[in-house]
Coordinates of N, CA and C in Angstrom, one line a residue:
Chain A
X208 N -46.1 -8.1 72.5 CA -46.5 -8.6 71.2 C -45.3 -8.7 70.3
X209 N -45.5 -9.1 68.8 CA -44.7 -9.5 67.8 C -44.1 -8.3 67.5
X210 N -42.8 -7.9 67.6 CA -42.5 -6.9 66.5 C -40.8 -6.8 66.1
X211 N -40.6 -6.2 65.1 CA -39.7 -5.9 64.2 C -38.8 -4.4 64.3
X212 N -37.6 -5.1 64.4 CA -36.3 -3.5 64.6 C -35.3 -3.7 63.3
X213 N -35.2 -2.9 62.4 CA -34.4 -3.0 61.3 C -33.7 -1.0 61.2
X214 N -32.6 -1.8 60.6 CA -31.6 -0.5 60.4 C -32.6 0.8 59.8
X215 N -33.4 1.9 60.0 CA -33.3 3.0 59.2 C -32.8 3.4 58.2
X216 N -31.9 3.9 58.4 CA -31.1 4.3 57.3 C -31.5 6.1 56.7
X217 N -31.3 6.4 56.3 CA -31.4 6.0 54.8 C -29.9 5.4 54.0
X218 N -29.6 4.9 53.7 CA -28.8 3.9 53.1 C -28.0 4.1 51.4
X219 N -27.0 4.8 51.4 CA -26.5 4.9 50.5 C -25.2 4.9 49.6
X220 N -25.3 3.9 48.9 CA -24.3 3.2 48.0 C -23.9 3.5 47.1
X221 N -22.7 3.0 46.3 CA -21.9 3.1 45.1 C -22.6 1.8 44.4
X222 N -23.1 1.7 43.3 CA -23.0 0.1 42.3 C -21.7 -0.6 42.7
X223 N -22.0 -1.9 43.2 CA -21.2 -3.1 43.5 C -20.6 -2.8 44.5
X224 N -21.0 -2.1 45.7 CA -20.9 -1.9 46.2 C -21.7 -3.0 47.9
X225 N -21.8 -3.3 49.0 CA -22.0 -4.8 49.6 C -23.2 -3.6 50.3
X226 N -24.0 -4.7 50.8 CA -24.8 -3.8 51.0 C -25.5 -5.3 52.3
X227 N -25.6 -4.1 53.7 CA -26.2 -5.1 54.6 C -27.4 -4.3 55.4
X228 N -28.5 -5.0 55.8 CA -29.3 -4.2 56.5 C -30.2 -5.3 57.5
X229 N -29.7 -4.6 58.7 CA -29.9 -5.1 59.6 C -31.2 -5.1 60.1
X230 N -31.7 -6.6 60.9 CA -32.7 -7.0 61.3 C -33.4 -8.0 62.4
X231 N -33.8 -7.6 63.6 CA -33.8 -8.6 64.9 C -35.1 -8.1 64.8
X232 N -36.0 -9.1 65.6 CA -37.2 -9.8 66.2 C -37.6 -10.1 67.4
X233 N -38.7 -9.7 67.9 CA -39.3 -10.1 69.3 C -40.7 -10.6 68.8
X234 N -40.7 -12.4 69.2 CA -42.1 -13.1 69.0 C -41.8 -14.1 69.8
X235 N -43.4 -14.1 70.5 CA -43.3 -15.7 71.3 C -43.4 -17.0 71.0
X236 N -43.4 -17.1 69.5 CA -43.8 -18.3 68.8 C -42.3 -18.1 67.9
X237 N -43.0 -19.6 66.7 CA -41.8 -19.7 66.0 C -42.2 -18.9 64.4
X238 N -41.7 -17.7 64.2 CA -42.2 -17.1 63.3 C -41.3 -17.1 61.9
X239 N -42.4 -17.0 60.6 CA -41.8 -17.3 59.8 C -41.0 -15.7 59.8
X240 N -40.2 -15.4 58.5 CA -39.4 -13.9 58.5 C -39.4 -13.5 56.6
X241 N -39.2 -12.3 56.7 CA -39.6 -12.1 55.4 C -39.1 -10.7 55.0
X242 N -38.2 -10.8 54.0 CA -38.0 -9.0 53.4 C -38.6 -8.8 52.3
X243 N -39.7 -7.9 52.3 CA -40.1 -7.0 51.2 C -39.2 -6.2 50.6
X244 N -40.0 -6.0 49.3 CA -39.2 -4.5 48.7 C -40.7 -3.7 47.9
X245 N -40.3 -2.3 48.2 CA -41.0 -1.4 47.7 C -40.0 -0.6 46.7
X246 N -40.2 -1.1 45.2 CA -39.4 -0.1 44.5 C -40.2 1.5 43.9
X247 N -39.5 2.4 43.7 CA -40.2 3.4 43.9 C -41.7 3.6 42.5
X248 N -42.4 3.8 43.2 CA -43.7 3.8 42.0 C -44.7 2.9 42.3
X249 N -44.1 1.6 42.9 CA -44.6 0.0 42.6 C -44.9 0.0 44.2
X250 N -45.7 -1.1 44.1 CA -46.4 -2.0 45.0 C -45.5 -2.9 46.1
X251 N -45.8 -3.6 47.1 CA -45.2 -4.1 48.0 C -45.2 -5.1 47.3
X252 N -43.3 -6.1 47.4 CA -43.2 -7.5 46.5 C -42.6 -8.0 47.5
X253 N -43.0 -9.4 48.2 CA -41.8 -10.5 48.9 C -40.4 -10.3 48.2
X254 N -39.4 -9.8 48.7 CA -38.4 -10.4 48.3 C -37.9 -11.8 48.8
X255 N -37.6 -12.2 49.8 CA -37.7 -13.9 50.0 C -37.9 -13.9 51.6
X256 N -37.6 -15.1 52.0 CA -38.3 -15.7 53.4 C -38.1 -16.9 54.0
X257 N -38.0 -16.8 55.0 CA -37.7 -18.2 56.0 C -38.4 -18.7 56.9
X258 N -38.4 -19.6 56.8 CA -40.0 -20.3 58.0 C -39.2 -20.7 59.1
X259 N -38.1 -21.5 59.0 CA -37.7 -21.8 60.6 C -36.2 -21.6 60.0
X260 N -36.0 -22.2 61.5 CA -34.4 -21.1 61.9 C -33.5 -22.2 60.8
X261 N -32.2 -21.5 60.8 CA -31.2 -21.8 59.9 C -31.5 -21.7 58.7
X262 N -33.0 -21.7 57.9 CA -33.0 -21.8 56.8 C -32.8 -20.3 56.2
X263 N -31.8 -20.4 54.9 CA -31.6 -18.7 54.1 C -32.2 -18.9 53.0
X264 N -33.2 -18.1 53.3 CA -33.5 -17.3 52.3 C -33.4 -16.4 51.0
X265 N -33.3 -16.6 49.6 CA -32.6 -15.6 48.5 C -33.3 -15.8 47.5
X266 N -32.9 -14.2 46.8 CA -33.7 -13.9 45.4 C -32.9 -12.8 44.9
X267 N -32.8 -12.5 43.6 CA -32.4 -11.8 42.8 C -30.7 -11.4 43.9
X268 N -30.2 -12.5 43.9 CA -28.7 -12.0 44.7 C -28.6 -11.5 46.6
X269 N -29.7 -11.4 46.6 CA -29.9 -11.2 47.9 C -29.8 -12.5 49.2
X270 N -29.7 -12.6 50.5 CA -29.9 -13.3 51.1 C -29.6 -12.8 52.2
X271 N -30.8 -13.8 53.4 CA -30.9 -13.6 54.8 C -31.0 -14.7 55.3
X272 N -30.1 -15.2 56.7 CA -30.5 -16.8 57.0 C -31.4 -15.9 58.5
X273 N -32.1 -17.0 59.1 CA -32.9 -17.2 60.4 C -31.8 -17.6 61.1
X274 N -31.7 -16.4 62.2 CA -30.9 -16.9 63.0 C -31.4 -16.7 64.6
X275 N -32.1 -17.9 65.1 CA -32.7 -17.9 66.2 C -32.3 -17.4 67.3
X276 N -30.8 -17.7 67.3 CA -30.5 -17.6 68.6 C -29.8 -16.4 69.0
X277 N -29.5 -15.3 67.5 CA -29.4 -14.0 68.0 C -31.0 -13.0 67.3
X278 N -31.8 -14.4 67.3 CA -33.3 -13.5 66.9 C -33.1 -12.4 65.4
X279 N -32.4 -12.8 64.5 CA -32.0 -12.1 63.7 C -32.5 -12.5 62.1
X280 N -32.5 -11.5 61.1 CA -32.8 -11.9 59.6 C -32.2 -10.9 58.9
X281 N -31.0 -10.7 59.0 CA -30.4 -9.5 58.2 C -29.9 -10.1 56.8
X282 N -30.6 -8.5 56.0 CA -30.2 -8.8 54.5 C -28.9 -8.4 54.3
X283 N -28.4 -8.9 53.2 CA -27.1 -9.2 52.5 C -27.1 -8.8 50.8
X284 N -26.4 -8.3 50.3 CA -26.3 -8.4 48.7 C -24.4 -7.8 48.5
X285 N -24.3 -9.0 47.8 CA -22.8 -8.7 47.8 C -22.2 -7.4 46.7
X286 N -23.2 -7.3 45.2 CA -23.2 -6.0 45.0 C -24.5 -5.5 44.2
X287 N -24.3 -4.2 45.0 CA -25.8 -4.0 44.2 C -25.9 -3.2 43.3
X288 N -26.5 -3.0 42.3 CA -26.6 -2.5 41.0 C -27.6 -0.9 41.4
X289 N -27.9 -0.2 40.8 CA -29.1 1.1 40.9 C -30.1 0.7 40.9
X290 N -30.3 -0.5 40.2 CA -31.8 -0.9 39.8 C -32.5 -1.6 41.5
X291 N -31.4 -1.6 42.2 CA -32.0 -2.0 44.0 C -32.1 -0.7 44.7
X292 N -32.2 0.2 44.3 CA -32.8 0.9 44.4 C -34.1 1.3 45.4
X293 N -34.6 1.2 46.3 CA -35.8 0.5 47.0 C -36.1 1.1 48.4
X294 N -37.0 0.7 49.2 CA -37.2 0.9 50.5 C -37.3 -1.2 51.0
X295 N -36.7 -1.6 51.2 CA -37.0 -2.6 52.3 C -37.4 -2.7 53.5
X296 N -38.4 -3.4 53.8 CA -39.1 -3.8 55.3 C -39.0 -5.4 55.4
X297 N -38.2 -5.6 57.1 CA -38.3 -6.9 57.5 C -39.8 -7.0 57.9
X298 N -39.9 -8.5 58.1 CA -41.3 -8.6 58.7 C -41.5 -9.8 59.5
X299 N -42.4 -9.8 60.1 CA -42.6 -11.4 60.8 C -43.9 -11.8 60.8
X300 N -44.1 -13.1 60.5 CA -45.1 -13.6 60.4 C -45.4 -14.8 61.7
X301 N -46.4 -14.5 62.4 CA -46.2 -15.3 63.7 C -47.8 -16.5 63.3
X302 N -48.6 -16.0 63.0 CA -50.1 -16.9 62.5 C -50.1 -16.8 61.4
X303 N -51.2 -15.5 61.2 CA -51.9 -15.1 59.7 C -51.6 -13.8 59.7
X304 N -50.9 -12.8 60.3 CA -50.5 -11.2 60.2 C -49.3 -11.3 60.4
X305 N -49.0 -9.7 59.5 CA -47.3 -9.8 59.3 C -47.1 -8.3 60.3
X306 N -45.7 -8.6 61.0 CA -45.9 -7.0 61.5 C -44.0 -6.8 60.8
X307 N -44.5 -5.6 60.5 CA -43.0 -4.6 59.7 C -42.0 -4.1 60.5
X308 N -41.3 -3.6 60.7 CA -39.9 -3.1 60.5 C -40.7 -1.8 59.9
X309 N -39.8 -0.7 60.2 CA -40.0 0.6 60.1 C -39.2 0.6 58.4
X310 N -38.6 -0.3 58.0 CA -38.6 -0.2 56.2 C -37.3 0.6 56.3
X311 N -36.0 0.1 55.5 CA -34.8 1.3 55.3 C -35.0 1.5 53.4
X312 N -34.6 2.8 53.6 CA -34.1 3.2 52.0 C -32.8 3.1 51.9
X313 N -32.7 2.7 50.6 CA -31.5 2.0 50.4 C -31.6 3.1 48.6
X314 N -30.4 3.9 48.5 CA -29.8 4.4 47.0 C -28.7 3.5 46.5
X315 N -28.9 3.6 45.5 CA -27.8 3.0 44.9 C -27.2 3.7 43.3
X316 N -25.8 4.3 43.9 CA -25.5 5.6 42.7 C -24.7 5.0 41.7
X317 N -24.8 5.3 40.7 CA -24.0 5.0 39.5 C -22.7 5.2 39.8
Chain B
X127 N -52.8 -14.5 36.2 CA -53.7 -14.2 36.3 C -53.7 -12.8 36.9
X128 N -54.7 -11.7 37.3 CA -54.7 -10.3 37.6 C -54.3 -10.5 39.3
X129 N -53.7 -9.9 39.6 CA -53.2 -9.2 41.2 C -54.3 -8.6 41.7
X130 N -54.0 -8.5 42.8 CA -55.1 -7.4 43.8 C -54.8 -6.4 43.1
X131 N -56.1 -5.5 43.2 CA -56.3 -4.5 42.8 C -56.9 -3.5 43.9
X132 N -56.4 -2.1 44.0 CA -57.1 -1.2 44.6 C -58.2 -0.3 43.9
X133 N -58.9 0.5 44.6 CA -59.3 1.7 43.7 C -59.9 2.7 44.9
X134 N -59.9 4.4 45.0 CA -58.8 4.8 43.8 C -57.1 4.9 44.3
X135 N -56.6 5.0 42.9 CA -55.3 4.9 43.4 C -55.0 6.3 44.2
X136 N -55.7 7.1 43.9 CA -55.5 8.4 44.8 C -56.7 8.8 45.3
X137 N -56.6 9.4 46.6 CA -57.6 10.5 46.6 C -57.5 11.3 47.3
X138 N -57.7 12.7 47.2 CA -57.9 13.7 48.0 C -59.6 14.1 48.6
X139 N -59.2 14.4 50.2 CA -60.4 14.6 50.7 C -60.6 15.9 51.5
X140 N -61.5 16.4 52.1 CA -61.6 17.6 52.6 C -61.7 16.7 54.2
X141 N -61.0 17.4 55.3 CA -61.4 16.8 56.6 C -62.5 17.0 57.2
X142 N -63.4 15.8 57.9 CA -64.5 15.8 57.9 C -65.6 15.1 56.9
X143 N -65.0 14.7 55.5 CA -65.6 13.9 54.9 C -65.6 12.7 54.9
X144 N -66.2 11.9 54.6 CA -66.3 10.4 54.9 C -65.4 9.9 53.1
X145 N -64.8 8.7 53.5 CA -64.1 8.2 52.1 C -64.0 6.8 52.5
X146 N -64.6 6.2 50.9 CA -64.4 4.4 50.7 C -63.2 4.4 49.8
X147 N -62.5 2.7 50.2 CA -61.6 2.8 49.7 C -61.9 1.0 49.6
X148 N -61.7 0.7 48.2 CA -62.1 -0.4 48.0 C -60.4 -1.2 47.2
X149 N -60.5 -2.7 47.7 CA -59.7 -3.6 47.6 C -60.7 -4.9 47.0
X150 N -60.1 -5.5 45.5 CA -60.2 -6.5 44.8 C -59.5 -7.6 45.0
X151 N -59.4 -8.8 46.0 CA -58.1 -9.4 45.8 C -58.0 -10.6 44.9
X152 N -56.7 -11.4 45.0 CA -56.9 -11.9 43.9 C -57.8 -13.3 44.4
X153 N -58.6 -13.8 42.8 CA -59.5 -14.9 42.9 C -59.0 -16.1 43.3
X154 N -60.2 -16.7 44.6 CA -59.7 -17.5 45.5 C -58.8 -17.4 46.6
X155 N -58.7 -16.1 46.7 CA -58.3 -15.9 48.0 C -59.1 -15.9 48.9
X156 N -59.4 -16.2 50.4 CA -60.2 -15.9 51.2 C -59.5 -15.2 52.4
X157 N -58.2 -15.2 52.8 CA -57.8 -14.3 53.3 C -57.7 -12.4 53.2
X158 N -58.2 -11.7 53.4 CA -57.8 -10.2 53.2 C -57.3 -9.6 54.8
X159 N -56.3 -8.6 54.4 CA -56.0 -7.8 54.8 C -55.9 -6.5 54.6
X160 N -55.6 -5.8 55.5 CA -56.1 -4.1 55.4 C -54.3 -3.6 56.1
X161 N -53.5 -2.9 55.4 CA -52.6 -2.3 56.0 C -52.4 -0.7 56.3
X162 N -51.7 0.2 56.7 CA -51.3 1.5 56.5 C -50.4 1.7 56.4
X163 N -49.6 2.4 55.9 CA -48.3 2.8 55.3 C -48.3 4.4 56.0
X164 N -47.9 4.9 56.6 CA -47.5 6.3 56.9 C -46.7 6.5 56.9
X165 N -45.6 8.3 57.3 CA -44.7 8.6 57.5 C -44.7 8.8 59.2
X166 N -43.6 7.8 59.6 CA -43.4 7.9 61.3 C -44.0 6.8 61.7
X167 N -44.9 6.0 60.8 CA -45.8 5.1 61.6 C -45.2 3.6 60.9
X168 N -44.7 3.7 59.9 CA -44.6 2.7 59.2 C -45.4 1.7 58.3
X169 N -45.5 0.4 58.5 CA -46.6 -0.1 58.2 C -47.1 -0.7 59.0
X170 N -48.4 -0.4 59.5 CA -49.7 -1.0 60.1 C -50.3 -1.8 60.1
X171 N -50.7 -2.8 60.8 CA -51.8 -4.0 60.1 C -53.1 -3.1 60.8
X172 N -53.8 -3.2 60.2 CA -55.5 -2.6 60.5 C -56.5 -4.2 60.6
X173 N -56.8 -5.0 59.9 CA -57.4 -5.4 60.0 C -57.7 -6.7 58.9
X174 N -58.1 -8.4 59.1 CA -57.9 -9.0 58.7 C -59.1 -9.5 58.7
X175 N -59.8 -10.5 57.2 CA -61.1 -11.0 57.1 C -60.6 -12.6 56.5
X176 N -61.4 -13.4 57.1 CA -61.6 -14.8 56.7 C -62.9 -14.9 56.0
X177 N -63.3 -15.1 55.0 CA -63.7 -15.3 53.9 C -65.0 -13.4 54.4
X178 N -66.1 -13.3 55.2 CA -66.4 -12.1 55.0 C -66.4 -11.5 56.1
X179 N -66.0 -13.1 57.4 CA -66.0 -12.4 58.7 C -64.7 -11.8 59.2
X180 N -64.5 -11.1 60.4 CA -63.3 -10.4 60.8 C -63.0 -10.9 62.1
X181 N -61.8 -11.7 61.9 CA -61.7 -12.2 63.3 C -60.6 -11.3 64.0
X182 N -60.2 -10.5 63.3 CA -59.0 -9.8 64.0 C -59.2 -8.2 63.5
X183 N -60.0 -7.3 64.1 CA -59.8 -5.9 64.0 C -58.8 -4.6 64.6
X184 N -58.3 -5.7 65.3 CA -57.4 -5.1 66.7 C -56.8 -3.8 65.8
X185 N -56.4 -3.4 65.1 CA -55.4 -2.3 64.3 C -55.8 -1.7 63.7
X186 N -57.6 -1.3 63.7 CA -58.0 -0.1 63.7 C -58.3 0.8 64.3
X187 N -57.9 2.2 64.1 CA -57.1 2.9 65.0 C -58.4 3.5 66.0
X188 N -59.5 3.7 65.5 CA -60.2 4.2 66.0 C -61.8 3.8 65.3
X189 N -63.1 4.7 66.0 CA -64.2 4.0 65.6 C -64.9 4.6 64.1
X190 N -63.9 5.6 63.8 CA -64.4 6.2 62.6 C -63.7 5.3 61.7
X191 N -62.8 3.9 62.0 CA -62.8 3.3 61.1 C -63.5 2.1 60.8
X192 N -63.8 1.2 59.9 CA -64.9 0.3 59.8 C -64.4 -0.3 57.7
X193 N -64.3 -1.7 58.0 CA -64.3 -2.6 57.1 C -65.2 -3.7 56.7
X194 N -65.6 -3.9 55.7 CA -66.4 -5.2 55.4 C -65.6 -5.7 54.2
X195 N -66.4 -6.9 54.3 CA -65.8 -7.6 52.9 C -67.5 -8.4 52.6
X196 N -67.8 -8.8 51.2 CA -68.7 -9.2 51.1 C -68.6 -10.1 49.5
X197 N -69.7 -11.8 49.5 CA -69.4 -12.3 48.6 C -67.7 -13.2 49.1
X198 N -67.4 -13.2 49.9 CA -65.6 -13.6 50.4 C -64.5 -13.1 49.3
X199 N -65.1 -11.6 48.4 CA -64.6 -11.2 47.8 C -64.1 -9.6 48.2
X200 N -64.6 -8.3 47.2 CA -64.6 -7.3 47.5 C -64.5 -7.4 48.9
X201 N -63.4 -6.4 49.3 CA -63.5 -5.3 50.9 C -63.4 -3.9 50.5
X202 N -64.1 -3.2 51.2 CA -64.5 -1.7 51.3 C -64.0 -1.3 53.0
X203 N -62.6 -0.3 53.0 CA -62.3 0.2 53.9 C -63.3 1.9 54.4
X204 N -63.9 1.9 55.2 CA -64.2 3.4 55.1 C -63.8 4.4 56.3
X205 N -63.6 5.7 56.2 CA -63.0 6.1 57.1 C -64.6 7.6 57.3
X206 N -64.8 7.2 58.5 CA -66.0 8.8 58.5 C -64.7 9.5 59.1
X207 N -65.9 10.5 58.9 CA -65.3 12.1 59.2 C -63.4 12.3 59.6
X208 N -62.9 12.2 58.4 CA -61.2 11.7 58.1 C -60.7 13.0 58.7
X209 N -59.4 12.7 59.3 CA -58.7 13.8 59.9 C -57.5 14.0 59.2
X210 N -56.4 14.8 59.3 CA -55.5 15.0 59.1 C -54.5 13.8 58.9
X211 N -54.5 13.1 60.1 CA -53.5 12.5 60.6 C -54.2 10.9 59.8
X212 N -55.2 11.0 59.2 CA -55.7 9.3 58.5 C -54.9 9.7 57.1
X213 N -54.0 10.6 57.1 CA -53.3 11.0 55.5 C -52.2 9.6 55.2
X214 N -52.1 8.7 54.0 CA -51.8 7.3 54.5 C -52.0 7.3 53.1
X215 N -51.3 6.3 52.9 CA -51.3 4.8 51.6 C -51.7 3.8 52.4
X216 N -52.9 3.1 51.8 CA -53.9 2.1 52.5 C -53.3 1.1 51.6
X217 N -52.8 0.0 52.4 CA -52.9 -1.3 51.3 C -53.5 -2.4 51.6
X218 N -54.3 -3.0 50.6 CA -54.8 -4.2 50.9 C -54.0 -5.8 50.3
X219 N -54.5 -6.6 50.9 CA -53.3 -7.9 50.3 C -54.5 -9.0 50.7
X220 N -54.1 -9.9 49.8 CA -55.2 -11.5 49.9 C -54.3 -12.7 50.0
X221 N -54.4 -13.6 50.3 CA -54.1 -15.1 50.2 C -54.7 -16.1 50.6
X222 N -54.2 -16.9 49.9 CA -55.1 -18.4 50.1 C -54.6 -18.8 51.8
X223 N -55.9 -18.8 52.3 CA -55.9 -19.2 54.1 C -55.4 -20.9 54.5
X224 N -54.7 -20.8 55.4 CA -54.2 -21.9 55.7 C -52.9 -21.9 55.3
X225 N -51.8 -22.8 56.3 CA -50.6 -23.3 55.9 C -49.9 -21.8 55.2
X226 N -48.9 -21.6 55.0 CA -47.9 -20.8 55.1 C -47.8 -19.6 53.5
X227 N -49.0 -19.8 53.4 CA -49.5 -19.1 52.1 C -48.8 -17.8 52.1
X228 N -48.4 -17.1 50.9 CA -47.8 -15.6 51.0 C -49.2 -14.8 50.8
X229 N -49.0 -13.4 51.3 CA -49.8 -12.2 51.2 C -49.0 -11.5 49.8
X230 N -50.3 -11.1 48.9 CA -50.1 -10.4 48.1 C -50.6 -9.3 48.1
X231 N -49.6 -8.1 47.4 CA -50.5 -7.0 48.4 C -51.1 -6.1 47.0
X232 N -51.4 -5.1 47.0 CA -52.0 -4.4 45.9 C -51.2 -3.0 45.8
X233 N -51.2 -1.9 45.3 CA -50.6 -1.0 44.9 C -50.8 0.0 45.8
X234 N -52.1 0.0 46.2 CA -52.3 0.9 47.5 C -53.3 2.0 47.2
X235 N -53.9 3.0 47.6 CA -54.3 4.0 47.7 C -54.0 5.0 48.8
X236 N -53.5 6.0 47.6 CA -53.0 7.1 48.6 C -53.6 8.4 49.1
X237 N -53.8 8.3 50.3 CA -55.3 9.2 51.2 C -54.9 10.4 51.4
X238 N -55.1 11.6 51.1 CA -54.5 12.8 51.3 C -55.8 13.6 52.2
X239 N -55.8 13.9 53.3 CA -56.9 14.9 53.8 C -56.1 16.3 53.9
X240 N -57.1 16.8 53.4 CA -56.5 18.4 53.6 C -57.3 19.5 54.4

């Protein structure tokens, strides 16, 4: 079946500091991809997403391209502020269900 | 307009008791979903409804669990005689079915059996 391997972590930074977190895929179809964020308190939000390959994905400074042919969607943020603060999960969407990534926490210290 | 909503946002239960866990999503969705959030397990898909039927239950874990949705609105998760290990943040999420629509999810309820 469909599933998702992303870095653990827990993950922790300096402000402006680059920040990567890794993410590969196993599906037999062509799936779209997608990073959440869970900031602490709040509810699960899309951070952004890519339906087919090559296309990147970005929001609030972030980005991840589709990259098919090493099955990959790793995020990127060149610096991150405290306020990213968060747990992220990759995900994949192959129909109509998404399956997760075990989610990394990510600090980010003043 | 309002987001999915859950209720309640918490609950504690004694094991062995039965507990509903209800999901509002948002209007005009007819998609719902059912997730679980644990520690070690990650996030879960449990279970998915197309307007009230369920064509996909595959990811509920066992038979003490059981979903409806009714109206192509409200879902009601219930879990009988809850164990230790059903201790979880449940989330629900809705979206418009068809074509590449996003899942919105709700805030969750978080299940504590003691």
């Amino acid at each position: 079946g469909d599933s998702v391997t992303q870095m653990e972590g827990p993950v922790t930074l300096s402000e402006e500091a680059f920040l990567t977190i890794n993410c590969t895929y196993t599906a037999t179809g062509y799936p779209s991809l997608f990073w959440y964020v869970q900031y602490p308190g709040e509810g699960l939000q899309l951070l952004l997403k890519a339906t087919k390959a090559d296309d990147k994905g970005s929001n609030k400074g972030f980005e991840a391209t589709y990259r098919k042919e090493t099955t990959s969607f790793h995020l990127e943020k060149g610096s991150v502020q405290v306020s990213d603060s968060a747990v992220y999960f990759c995900a994949l969407r192959d129909d109509y269900k998404l399956s997760f990534g075990a989610g990394t926490t990510v600090t980010v210290r003043a | 307009g309002a987001g999915v909503s859950q209720s309640p946002s918490n609950k504690v239960t004694e094991k062995g008791k039965d507990v509903e866990l209800r999901c509002d999503p948002i209007s005009g969705h007819t998609a719902l979903y059912w997730y679980r959030q644990s520690l070690g397990q990650g996030l879960e898909f449990l279970i998915y409804f197309q307007g009230n039927s369920a064509p996909d239950k595959s990811g509920l874990p066992s038979d003490r669990f059981s979903a409806e949705r009714t109206g192509g609105s409200v879902s009601t998760l219930t879990i009988q005689r809850t164990q230790q290990e059903d201790s979880a943040v449940y989330l629900c999420a809705s979206r418009i079915a068809g074509g590449r629509s996003e899942q919105y999810f709700g805030p969750g309820t978080r299940l504590t059996v003691t």
